[in-house]
Amino acid sequence: MSNEPSVTGTSPRTPRPGTQKSSSAVTKKGDRAAKEKPTTALPPVGEEEPKNPEEYQCSGVLEVDFAELCTRSGYTDFPKVVVRPRLQQNFIHSASLSEKPTQDDQRLSASCSQNSLESKYVFFRPTIQVELEQEDSKAVKEIYIRGWKVEDRILGIFSKCLPSLSQLQAINLWKVGLTDMTLTTFIALLPLCSSTLRRVTLEGNPLPQQSYYKLMGLDSTIAHLSLRNNNIDDRGAELLGQALSTVHNSNRTLVSLNLAFNHIGDKGAGYIADGLRLNRSLLWLSLAHNQIQDKGALKLAEVLRPFELTHREVVERRRLLLEKGSQERSRSPSSSRHGDSKMDREKSQTVGASSAALSDKPEKMQSLKAPKGLGKKKEKPGEIVKKEEKSGPGQSPTQGTPKKEDATKAGKGKVTIPEQKMSKGKGTKMGSKEKRSILLDSEQLLVEATEMVNPLLEPVEHRDGKVFMPGNRVLLHLNLLRNRITEVGLEGFLTAVQYQVQASKARTSSKAPMGLLGLSLAKNCFDPQCPKHIMIQELMLPRDPVKAKVREEEATAT
């Protein structure tokens, strides 16, 4: 009996070593798994990939390229590229929800409250919205970034993936926290993009140094620039006005400029007006919702009608005219014939001396009548030079003596260079008339050869010892809504509009500028029913193409 309980006592102890062995085996397996896990989670290949973002070749798909470059650069929590939602779809969706609210929808929203809450937070995450081409679903046409800060790291990634977008047309940055340094980086990025990029929007990005004028440099290709709500004051307007034009250069690519919702006053409006004096590319300008009063309004109205040139502008005009005149004289065929004309004069002098010696012998007078007649024609060196210039560069002085018709035919047949044709052999007549003719010809050549002529070379008017240049008739639309203009400034715009209407009626060719077609002056400090405002509306109503189209549609409908 004593042995039995010992057996029974030892029987439950016997499985303990087995259990210890099994637990040790489990711990060994766990150790092996723990040792194997870090090797699989951190492969050496994954460590090398973020170090080489420059080796990646962009495919032209922004969503793929941006994500790949961010991961290679070690940027984990990066914004996603999403398609910009259409406004019409949102309106239709909201209308359908408001018209048919059912109980099933409410139950579904209650059951999925957590998912809907997460989706709402996803809406506030940074995203890069893109608008795609209709024909190609992968080609990005416009980029919209709104409400999150764009840093140098993002701009560096953009500098690698944006140049591959061949159809990119616009970049819109709204409240992205730009600084003067990041703006400089962004401007350096623009030349790398496709040539189709023409529109840039920077709104809600106030800069301390107000360096927005860098977007309007001489080498800029931006055609449409929007700078609304950037707290631009008179100092910023001065820089923008100088970027539009100065006495020596001007911007020739910018077509529209939106400066609404800023803090531009009378001085700033004067600086913008100074930029419009010699700018002949800007067609659309908005200064709405600013602080412009009568002084600034009169400065803007002054540019739209004939204005007096300053001393610097007069000096620069004379320099340009002399430069163009010298170029025309160098291009004319007469300049290459000065050496030949000197030789012809020496020959004529020798012929005159021989004829004088022969005149002493009366016996040989009759026999030398015919050559003497030829000698009379050759005795006048001035006529030789004139006829030689009229005949053309390829004709000898003896061939210039026959009829004028033969001379013109010979000149037309041999002068094949278009620059020589344009000169028409008028480069040797010295004097004030010669200078004026050369300047007029140069202006005509510039109009035909280039799209825009330097405004200082345009025909001017001299009155009381002052030089007046015709006003800016290239600007088509001017928006001055919600400023502080009274009837004093309104009178200046009335005079400007009257001049614009008269100048447009006197147009001689279809290539001449149309003049001002739209002027918005509503919501200012004057009565909308005052006579001056009504007269401006009556003058501008038939000129506005949008309102004219609406009237035509209404007429056809009735």
Tab-separated table of C-alpha atoms in Angstrom, residues 327-337 388-395 408 410-427 441 445:
chain	number	residue	atom	x	y	z
A	327	GLN	CA	19.969	100.486	-90.365
A	328	GLU	CA	17.851	101.419	-93.365
A	329	ARG	CA	20.709	103.327	-94.969
A	330	SER	CA	23.032	100.372	-94.468
A	331	ARG	CA	20.468	98.029	-96.024
A	332	SER	CA	19.755	100.308	-98.999
A	333	PRO	CA	21.590	99.527	-102.317
A	334	SER	CA	22.932	103.087	-102.603
A	335	SER	CA	25.274	102.579	-99.639
A	336	SER	CA	27.196	99.865	-101.492
A	337	ARG	CA	27.668	102.121	-104.517
A	388	GLU	CA	22.644	105.027	-111.068
A	389	GLU	CA	20.766	104.857	-107.755
A	390	LYS	CA	17.436	104.695	-109.530
A	391	SER	CA	18.581	101.953	-111.869
A	392	GLY	CA	19.693	99.572	-109.106
A	393	PRO	CA	22.942	98.164	-107.795
A	394	GLY	CA	23.604	95.795	-110.678
A	395	GLN	CA	23.528	98.417	-113.458
A	408	THR	CA	13.267	100.490	-113.608
A	410	ALA	CA	16.716	96.591	-115.088
A	411	GLY	CA	16.506	97.410	-111.365
A	412	LYS	CA	13.548	95.068	-110.840
A	413	GLY	CA	15.237	92.280	-112.680
A	414	LYS	CA	18.469	92.351	-110.751
A	415	VAL	CA	17.489	93.322	-107.199
A	416	THR	CA	16.381	90.073	-105.582
A	417	ILE	CA	17.082	90.719	-101.895
A	418	PRO	CA	13.865	91.764	-100.070
A	419	GLU	CA	15.736	94.256	-97.887
A	420	GLN	CA	16.904	96.087	-100.989
A	421	LYS	CA	13.418	96.078	-102.421
A	422	MET	CA	12.051	97.753	-99.343
A	423	SER	CA	14.528	100.605	-99.513
A	424	LYS	CA	13.506	101.615	-103.072
A	425	GLY	CA	16.739	103.581	-103.513
A	426	LYS	CA	15.823	106.524	-101.328
A	427	GLY	CA	18.847	106.435	-99.084
A	441	ASP	CA	9.631	103.534	-94.114
A	445	LEU	CA	8.670	97.756	-92.184
